mmCIF file of C-alpha atoms in Angstrom:
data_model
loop_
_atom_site.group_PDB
_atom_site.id
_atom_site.type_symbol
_atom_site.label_atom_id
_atom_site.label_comp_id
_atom_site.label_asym_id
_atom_site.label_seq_id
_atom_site.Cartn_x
_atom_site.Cartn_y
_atom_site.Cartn_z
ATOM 1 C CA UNK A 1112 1.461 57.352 63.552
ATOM 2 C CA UNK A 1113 4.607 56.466 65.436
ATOM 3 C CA UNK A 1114 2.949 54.474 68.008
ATOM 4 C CA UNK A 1115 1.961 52.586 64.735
ATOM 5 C CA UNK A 1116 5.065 51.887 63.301
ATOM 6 C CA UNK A 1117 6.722 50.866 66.666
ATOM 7 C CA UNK A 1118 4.046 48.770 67.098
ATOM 8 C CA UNK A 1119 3.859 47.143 63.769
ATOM 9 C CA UNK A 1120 7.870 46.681 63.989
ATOM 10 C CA UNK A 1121 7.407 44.844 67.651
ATOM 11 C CA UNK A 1122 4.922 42.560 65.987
ATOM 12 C CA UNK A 1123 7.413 41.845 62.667
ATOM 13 C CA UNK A 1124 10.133 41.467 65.158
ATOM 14 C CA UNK A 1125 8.111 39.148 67.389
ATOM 15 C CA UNK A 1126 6.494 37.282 64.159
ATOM 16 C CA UNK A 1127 10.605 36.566 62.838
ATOM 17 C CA UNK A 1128 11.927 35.971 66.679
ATOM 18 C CA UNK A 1129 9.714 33.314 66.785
ATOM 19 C CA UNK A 1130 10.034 31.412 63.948
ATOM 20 C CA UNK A 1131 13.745 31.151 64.439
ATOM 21 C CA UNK A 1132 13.066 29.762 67.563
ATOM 22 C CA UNK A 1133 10.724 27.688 65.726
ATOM 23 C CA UNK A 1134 13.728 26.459 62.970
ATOM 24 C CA UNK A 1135 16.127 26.209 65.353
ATOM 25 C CA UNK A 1136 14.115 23.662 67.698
ATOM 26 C CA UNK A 1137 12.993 21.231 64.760
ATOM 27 C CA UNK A 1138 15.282 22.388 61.758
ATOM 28 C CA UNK A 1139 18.270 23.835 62.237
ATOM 29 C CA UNK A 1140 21.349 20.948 62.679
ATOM 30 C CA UNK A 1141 24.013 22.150 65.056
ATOM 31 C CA UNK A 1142 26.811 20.091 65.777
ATOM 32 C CA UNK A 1143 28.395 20.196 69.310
ATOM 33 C CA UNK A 1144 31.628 18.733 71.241
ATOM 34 C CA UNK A 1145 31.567 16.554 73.948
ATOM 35 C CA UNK A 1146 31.198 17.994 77.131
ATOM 36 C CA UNK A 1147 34.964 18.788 78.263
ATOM 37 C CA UNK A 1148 36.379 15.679 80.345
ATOM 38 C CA UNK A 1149 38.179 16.290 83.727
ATOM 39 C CA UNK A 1150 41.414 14.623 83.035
ATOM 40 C CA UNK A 1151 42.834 12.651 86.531
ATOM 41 C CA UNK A 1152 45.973 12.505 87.482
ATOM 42 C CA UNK A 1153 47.222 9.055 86.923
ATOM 43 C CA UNK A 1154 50.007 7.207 88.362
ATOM 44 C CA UNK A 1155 52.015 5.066 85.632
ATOM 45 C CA UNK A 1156 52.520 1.312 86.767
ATOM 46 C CA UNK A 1157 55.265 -0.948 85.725
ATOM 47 C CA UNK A 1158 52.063 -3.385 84.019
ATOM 48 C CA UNK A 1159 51.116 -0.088 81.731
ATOM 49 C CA UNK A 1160 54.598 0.239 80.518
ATOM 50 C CA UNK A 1161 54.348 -3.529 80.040
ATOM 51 C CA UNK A 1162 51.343 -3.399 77.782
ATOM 52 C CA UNK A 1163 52.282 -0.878 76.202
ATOM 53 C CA UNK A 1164 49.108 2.437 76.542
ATOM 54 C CA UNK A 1165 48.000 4.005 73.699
ATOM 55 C CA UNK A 1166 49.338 0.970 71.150
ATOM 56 C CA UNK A 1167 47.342 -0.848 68.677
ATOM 57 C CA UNK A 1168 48.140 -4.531 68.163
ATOM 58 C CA UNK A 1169 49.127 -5.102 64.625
ATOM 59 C CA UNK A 1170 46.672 -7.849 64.230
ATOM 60 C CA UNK A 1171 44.820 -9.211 60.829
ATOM 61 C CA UNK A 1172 41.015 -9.384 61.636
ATOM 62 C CA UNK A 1173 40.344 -12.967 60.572
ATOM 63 C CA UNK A 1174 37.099 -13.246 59.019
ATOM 64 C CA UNK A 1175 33.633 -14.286 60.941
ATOM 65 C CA UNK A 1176 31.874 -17.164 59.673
ATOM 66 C CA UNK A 1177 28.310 -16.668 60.514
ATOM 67 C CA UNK A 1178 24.818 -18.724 59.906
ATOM 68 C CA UNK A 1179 22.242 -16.294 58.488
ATOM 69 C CA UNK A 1180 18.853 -16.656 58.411
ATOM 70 C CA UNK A 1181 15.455 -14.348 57.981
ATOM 71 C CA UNK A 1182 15.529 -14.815 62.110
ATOM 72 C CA UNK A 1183 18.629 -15.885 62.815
ATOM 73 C CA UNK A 1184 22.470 -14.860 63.391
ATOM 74 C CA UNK A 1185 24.840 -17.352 64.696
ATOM 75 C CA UNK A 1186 28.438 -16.956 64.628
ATOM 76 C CA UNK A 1187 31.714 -17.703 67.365
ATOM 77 C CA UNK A 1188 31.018 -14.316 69.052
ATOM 78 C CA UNK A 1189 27.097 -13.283 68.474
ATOM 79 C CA UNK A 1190 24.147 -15.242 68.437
ATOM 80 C CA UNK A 1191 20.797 -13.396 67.630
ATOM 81 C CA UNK A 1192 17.455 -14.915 67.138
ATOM 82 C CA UNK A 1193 14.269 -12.497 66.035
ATOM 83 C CA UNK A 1194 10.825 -13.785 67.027
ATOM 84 C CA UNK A 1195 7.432 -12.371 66.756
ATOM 85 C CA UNK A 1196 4.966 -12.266 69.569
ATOM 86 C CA UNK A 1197 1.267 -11.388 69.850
ATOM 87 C CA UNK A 1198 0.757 -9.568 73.223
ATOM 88 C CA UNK A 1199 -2.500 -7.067 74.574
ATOM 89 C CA UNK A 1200 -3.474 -6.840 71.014
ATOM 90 C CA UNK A 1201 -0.218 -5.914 69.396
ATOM 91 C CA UNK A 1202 2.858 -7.261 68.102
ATOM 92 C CA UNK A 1203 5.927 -7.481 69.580
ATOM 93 C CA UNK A 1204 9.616 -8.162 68.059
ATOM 94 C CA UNK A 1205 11.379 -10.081 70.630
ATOM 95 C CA UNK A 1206 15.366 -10.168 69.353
ATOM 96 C CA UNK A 1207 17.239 -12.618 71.976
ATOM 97 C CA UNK A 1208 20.791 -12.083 72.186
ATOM 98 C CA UNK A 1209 23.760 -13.915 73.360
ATOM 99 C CA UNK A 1210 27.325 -12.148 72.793
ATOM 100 C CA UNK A 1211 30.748 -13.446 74.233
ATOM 101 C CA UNK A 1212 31.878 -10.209 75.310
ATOM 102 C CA UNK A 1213 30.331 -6.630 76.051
ATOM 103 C CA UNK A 1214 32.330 -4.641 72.802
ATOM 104 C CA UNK A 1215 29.328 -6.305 70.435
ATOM 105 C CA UNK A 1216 27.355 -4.034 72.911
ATOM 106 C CA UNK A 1217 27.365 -0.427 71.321
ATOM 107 C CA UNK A 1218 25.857 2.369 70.211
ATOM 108 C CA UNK A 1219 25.853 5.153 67.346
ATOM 109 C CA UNK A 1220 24.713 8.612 66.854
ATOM 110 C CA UNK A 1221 23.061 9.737 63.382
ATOM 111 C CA UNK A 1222 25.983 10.900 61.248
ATOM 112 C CA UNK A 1223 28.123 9.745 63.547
ATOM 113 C CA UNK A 1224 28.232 13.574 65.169
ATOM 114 C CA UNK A 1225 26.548 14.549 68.108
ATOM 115 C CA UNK A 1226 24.444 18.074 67.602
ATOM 116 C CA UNK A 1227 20.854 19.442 67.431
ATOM 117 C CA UNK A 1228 18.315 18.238 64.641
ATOM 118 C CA UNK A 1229 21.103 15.854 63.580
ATOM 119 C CA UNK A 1230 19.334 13.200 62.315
ATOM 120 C CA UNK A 1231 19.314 9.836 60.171
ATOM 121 C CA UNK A 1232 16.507 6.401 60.289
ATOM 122 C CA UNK A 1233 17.425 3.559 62.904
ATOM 123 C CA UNK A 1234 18.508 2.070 59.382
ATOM 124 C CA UNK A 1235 20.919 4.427 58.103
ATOM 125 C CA UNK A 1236 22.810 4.982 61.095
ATOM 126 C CA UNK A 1237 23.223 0.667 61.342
ATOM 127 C CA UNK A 1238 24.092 -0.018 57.968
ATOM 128 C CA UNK A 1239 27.010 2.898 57.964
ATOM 129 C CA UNK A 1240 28.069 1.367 61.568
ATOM 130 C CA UNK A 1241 28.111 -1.866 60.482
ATOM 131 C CA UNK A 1242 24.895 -3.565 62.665
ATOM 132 C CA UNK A 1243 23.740 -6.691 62.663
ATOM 133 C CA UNK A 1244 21.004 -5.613 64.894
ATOM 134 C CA UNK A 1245 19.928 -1.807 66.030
ATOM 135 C CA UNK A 1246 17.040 -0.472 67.641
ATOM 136 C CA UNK A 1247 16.509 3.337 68.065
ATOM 137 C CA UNK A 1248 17.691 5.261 71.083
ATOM 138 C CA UNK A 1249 16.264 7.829 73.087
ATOM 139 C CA UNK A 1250 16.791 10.206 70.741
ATOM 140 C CA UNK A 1251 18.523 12.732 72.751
ATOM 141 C CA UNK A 1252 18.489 15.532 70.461
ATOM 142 C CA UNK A 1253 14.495 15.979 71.205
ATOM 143 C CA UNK A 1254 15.715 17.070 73.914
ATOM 144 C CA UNK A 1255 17.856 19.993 75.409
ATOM 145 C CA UNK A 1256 18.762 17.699 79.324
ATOM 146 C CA UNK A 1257 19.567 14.266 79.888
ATOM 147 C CA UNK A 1258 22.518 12.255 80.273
ATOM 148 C CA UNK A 1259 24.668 11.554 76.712
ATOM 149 C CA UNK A 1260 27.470 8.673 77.534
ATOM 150 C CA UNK A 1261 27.928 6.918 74.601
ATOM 151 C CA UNK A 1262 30.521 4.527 73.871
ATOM 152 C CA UNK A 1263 32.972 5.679 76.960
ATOM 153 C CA UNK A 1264 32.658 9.971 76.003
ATOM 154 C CA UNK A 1265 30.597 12.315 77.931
ATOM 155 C CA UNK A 1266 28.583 14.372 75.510
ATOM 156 C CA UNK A 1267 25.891 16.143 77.711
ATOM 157 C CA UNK A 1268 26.245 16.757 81.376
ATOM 158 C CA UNK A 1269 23.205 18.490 82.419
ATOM 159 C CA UNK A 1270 20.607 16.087 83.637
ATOM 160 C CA UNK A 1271 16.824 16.179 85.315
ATOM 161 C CA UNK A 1272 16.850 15.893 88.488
ATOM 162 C CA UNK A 1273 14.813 12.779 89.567
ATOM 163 C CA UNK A 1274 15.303 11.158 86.293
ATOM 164 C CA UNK A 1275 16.183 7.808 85.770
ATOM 165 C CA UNK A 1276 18.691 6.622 83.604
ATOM 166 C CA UNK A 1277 20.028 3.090 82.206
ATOM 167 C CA UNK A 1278 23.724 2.860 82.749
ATOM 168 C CA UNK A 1279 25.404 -0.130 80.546
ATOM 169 C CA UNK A 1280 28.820 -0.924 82.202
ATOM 170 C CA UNK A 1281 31.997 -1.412 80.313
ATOM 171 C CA UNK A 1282 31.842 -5.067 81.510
ATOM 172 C CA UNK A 1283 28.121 -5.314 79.276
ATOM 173 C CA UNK A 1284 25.871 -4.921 82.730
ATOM 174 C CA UNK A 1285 22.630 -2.947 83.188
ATOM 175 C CA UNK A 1286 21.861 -0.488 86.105
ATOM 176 C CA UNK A 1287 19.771 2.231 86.706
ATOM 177 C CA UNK A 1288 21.287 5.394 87.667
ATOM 178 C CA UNK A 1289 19.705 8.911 89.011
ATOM 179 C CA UNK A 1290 19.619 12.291 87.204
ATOM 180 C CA UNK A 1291 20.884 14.910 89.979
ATOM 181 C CA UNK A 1292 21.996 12.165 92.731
ATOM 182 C CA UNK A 1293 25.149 11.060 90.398
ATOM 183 C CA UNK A 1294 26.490 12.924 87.714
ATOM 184 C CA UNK A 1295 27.380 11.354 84.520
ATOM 185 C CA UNK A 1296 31.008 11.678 84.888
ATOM 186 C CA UNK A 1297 30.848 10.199 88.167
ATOM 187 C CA UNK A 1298 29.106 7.336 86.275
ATOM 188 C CA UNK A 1299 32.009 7.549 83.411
ATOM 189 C CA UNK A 1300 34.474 7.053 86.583
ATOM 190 C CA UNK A 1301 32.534 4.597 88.310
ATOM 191 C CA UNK A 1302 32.768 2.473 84.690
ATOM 192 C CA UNK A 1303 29.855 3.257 82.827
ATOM 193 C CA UNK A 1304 30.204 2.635 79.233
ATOM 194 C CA UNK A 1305 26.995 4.260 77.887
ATOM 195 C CA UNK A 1306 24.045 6.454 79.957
ATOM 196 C CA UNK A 1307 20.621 6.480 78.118
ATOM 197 C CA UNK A 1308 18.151 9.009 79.139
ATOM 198 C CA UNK A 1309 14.568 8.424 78.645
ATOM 199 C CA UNK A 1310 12.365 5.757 80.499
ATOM 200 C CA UNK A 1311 10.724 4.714 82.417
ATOM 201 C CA UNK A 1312 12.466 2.044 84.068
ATOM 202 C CA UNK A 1313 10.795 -1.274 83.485
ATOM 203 C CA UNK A 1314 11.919 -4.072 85.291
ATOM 204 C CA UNK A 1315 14.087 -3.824 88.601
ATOM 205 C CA UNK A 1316 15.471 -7.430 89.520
ATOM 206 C CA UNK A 1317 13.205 -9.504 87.059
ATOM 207 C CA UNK A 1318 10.355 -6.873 88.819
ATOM 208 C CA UNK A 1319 7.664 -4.517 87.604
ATOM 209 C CA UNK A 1320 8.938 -1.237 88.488
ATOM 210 C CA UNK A 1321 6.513 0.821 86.649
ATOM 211 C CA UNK A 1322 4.045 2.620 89.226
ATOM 212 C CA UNK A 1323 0.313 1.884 88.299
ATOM 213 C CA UNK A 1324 -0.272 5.734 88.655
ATOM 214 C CA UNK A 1325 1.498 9.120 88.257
ATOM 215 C CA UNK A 1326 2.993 8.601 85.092
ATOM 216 C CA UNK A 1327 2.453 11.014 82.075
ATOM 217 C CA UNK A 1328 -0.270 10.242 79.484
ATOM 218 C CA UNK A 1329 1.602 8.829 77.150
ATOM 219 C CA UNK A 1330 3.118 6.225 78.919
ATOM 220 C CA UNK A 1331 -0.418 5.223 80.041
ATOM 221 C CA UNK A 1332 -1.838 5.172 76.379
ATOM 222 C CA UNK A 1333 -0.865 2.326 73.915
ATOM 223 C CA UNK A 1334 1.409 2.706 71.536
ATOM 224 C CA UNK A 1335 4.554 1.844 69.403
ATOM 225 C CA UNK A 1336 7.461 1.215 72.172
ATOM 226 C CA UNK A 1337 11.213 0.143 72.009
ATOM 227 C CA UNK A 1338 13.023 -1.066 75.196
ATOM 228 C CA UNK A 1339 15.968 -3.120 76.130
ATOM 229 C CA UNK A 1340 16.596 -5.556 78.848
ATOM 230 C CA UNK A 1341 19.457 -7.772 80.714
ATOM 231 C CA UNK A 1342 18.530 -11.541 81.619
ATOM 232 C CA UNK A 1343 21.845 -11.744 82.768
ATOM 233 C CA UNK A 1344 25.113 -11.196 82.081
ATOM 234 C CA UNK A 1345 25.828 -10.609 78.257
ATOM 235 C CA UNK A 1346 22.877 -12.186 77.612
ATOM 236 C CA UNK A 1347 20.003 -9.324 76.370
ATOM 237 C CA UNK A 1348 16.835 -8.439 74.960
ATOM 238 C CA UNK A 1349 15.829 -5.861 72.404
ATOM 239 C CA UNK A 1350 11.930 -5.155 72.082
ATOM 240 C CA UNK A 1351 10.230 -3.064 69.531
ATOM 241 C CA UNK A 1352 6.496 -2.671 69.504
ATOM 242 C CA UNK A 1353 4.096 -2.195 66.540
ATOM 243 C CA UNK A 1354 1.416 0.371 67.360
ATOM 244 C CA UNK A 1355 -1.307 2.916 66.668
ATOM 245 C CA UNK A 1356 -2.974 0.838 63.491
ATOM 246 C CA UNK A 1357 -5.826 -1.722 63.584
ATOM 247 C CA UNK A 1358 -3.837 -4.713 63.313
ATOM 248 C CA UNK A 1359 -1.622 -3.958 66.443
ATOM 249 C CA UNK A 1360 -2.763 -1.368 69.049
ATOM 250 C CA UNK A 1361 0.814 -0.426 70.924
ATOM 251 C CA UNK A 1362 1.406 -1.076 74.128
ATOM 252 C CA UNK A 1363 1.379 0.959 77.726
ATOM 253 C CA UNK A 1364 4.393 0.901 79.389
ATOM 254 C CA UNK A 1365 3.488 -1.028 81.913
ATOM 255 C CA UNK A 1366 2.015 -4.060 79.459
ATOM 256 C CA UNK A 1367 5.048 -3.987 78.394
ATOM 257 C CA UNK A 1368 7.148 -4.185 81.849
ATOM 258 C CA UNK A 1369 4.653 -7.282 82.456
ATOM 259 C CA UNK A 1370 6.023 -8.852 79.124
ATOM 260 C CA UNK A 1371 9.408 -8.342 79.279
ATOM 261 C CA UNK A 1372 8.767 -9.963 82.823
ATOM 262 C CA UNK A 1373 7.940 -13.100 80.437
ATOM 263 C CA UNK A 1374 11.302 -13.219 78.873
ATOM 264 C CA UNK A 1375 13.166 -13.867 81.762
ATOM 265 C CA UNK A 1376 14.696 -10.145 82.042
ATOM 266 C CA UNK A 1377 16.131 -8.311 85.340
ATOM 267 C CA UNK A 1378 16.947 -5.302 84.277
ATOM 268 C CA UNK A 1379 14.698 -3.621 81.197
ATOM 269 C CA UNK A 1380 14.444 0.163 80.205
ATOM 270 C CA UNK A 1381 12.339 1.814 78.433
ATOM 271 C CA UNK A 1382 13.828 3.677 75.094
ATOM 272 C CA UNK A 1383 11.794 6.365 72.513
ATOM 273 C CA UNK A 1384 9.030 4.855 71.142
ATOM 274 C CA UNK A 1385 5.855 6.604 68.780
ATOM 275 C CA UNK A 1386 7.212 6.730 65.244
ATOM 276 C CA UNK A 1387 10.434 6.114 65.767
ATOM 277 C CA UNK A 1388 9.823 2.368 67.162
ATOM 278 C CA UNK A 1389 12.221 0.666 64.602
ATOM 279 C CA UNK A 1390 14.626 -2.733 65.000
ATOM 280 C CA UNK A 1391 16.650 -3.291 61.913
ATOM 281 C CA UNK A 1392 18.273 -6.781 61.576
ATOM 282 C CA UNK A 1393 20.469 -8.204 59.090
ATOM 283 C CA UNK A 1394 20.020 -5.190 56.627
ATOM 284 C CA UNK A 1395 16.207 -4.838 57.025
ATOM 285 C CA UNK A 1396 13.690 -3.189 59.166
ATOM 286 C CA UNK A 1397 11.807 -6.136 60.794
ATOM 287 C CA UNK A 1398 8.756 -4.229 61.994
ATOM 288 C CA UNK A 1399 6.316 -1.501 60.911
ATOM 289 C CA UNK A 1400 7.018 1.640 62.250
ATOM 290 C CA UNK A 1401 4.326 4.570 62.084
ATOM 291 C CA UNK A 1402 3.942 8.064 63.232
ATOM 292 C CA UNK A 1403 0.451 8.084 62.349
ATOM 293 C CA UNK A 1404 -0.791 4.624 61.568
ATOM 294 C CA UNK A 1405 -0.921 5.235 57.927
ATOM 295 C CA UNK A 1406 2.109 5.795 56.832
ATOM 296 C CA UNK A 1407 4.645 2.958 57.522
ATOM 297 C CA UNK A 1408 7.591 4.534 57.668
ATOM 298 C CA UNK A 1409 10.963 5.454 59.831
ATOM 299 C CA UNK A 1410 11.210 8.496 61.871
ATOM 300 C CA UNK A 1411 14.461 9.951 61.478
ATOM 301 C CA UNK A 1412 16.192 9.903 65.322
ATOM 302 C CA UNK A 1413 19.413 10.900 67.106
ATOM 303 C CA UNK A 1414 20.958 7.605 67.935
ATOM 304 C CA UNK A 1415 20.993 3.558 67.845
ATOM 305 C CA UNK A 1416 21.321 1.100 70.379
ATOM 306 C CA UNK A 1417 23.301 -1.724 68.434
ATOM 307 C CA UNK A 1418 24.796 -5.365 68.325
ATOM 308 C CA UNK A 1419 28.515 -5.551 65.642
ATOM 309 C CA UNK A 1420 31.864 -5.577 65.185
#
């Protein structure tokens, strides 16, 4: 009888362990710090004390005047143009964008906290940031590695090694970085303004760097894809991909290396894609994201890549 009941309590206890591992990998919303910064020593120059560190100038924001259209935003700092492309049986939103400096260049987490099951549509995390344009991230919090630099802070450290990563410079310019061989606050020091963490990588100098074999199976099946790309400097690419319904069938990655290769683009990464595929522009979602292919709908994510004040 006892080896009964201490069996029947293992299972119960087994049966509960697991599904609080179960909540706490999909459900649960933890919120965490960034990862503590190493703080340099720094030697104070006579141009600091001249500009003054830490102040803000007491400056009135004069307001934008910008052209607006279904496709279209034009105004003295950001110029954005959406067009639709038919490419390997699918469509493809192609936004073009031109900015005059790299600060239009940002991104946002859902909530605006960084944490575990945290999470909000590509939508709601632009319109309370402010987007013009957003496309998901790479929806870190799927995830328990991989690089977090977001907008100059260092939230996750711990990396894969091997892993390649996009690194967007504080001065707007794509490179790819290494999981293991750098570490992200050597990337932070180096002048890295964000780190994604997904991929693959896409296009190395304007070439397909996406191996024809090795990769996992679903980067080698089609279906709904987001990336990002660098022509040149401060002049980008956002690409979302329509997928896994009859009317558009997704893309590999590598299709969609070869069509970014089309647009002119050097440096192109690719970003979460499946359901949460989703570019928002001028306070609507532009294509037709899908977990499923029946339901058209956003998948809730981590993070944005976006284009604002």
């Amino acid at each position: 009888m006892k080896k009964y009941l201490w069996g029947l309590l293992y299972s119960l206890g087994l049966a509960v362990f697991t599904v609080y591992l179960l909540l706490d990998t999909f459900v649960i919303a933890r919120v965490y710090v960034p990862a503590p910064e190493e703080v340099p020593e720094t030697k104070v120059t006579g141009e600091m004390l001249d500009i003054g560190i830490g102040d803000t100038p007491e400056t009135e924001a004069e307001p934008i005047s910008a052209m607006v259209t279904d496709s279209l935003y034009v105004d003295e700092q950001i110029a954005i143009e959406i067009t639709r492309h038919r490419w390997d049986n699918s469509d493809v939103y192609v936004a073009d964008i031109l900015l005059m400096s790299p600060e239009y260049l940002k991104t946002a987490l859902a909530k605006g906290v960084y944490g575990k099951n945290v999470t909000q549509t590509t939508s709601e995390i632009a319109e309370a940031n402010g987007a013009i344009l957003a496309v998901n991230g790479d929806y870190y919090g799927s995830r328990d590695s991989g690089y977090v630099l977001r907008n100059g802070v260092v939230y996750r450290a711990a990396g894969k090694r091997g892993r390649d990563v996009l690194v967007i410079g504080e001065d707007g310019v794509f490179s790819i970085g290494q999981e293991g061989a750098v570490t992200v606050k050597a990337m932070q020091s180096a002048g890295a303004r964000h780190v994604l963490s997904f991929g693959p990588v896409l296009l190395k100098d304007g070439e397909v760097a996406v191996p024809a074999r090795g990769l996992s199976g679903h980067a080698t099946k089609r279906n709904p894809r987001t990336a990002i790309g660098m022509v040149e400097e401060l002049h980008y690419v956002f690409v979302t991909v329509d997928g896994r319904t009859a009317k558009s069938a997704g893309l590999t990655v590598q299709s969609l290396a070869k069509f970014m290769a089309t647009l002119g683009v050097q440096t192109a990464y690719n970003l979460d894609g499946g359901g949460s595929a989703a570019m928002f522009f001028n306070g609507q979602v532009v294509n037709r994201p899908t977990y499923d292919g029946k339901v058209i709908e956003e998948r809730k994510v981590s993070d944005i890549v976006y284009i604002g004040y």
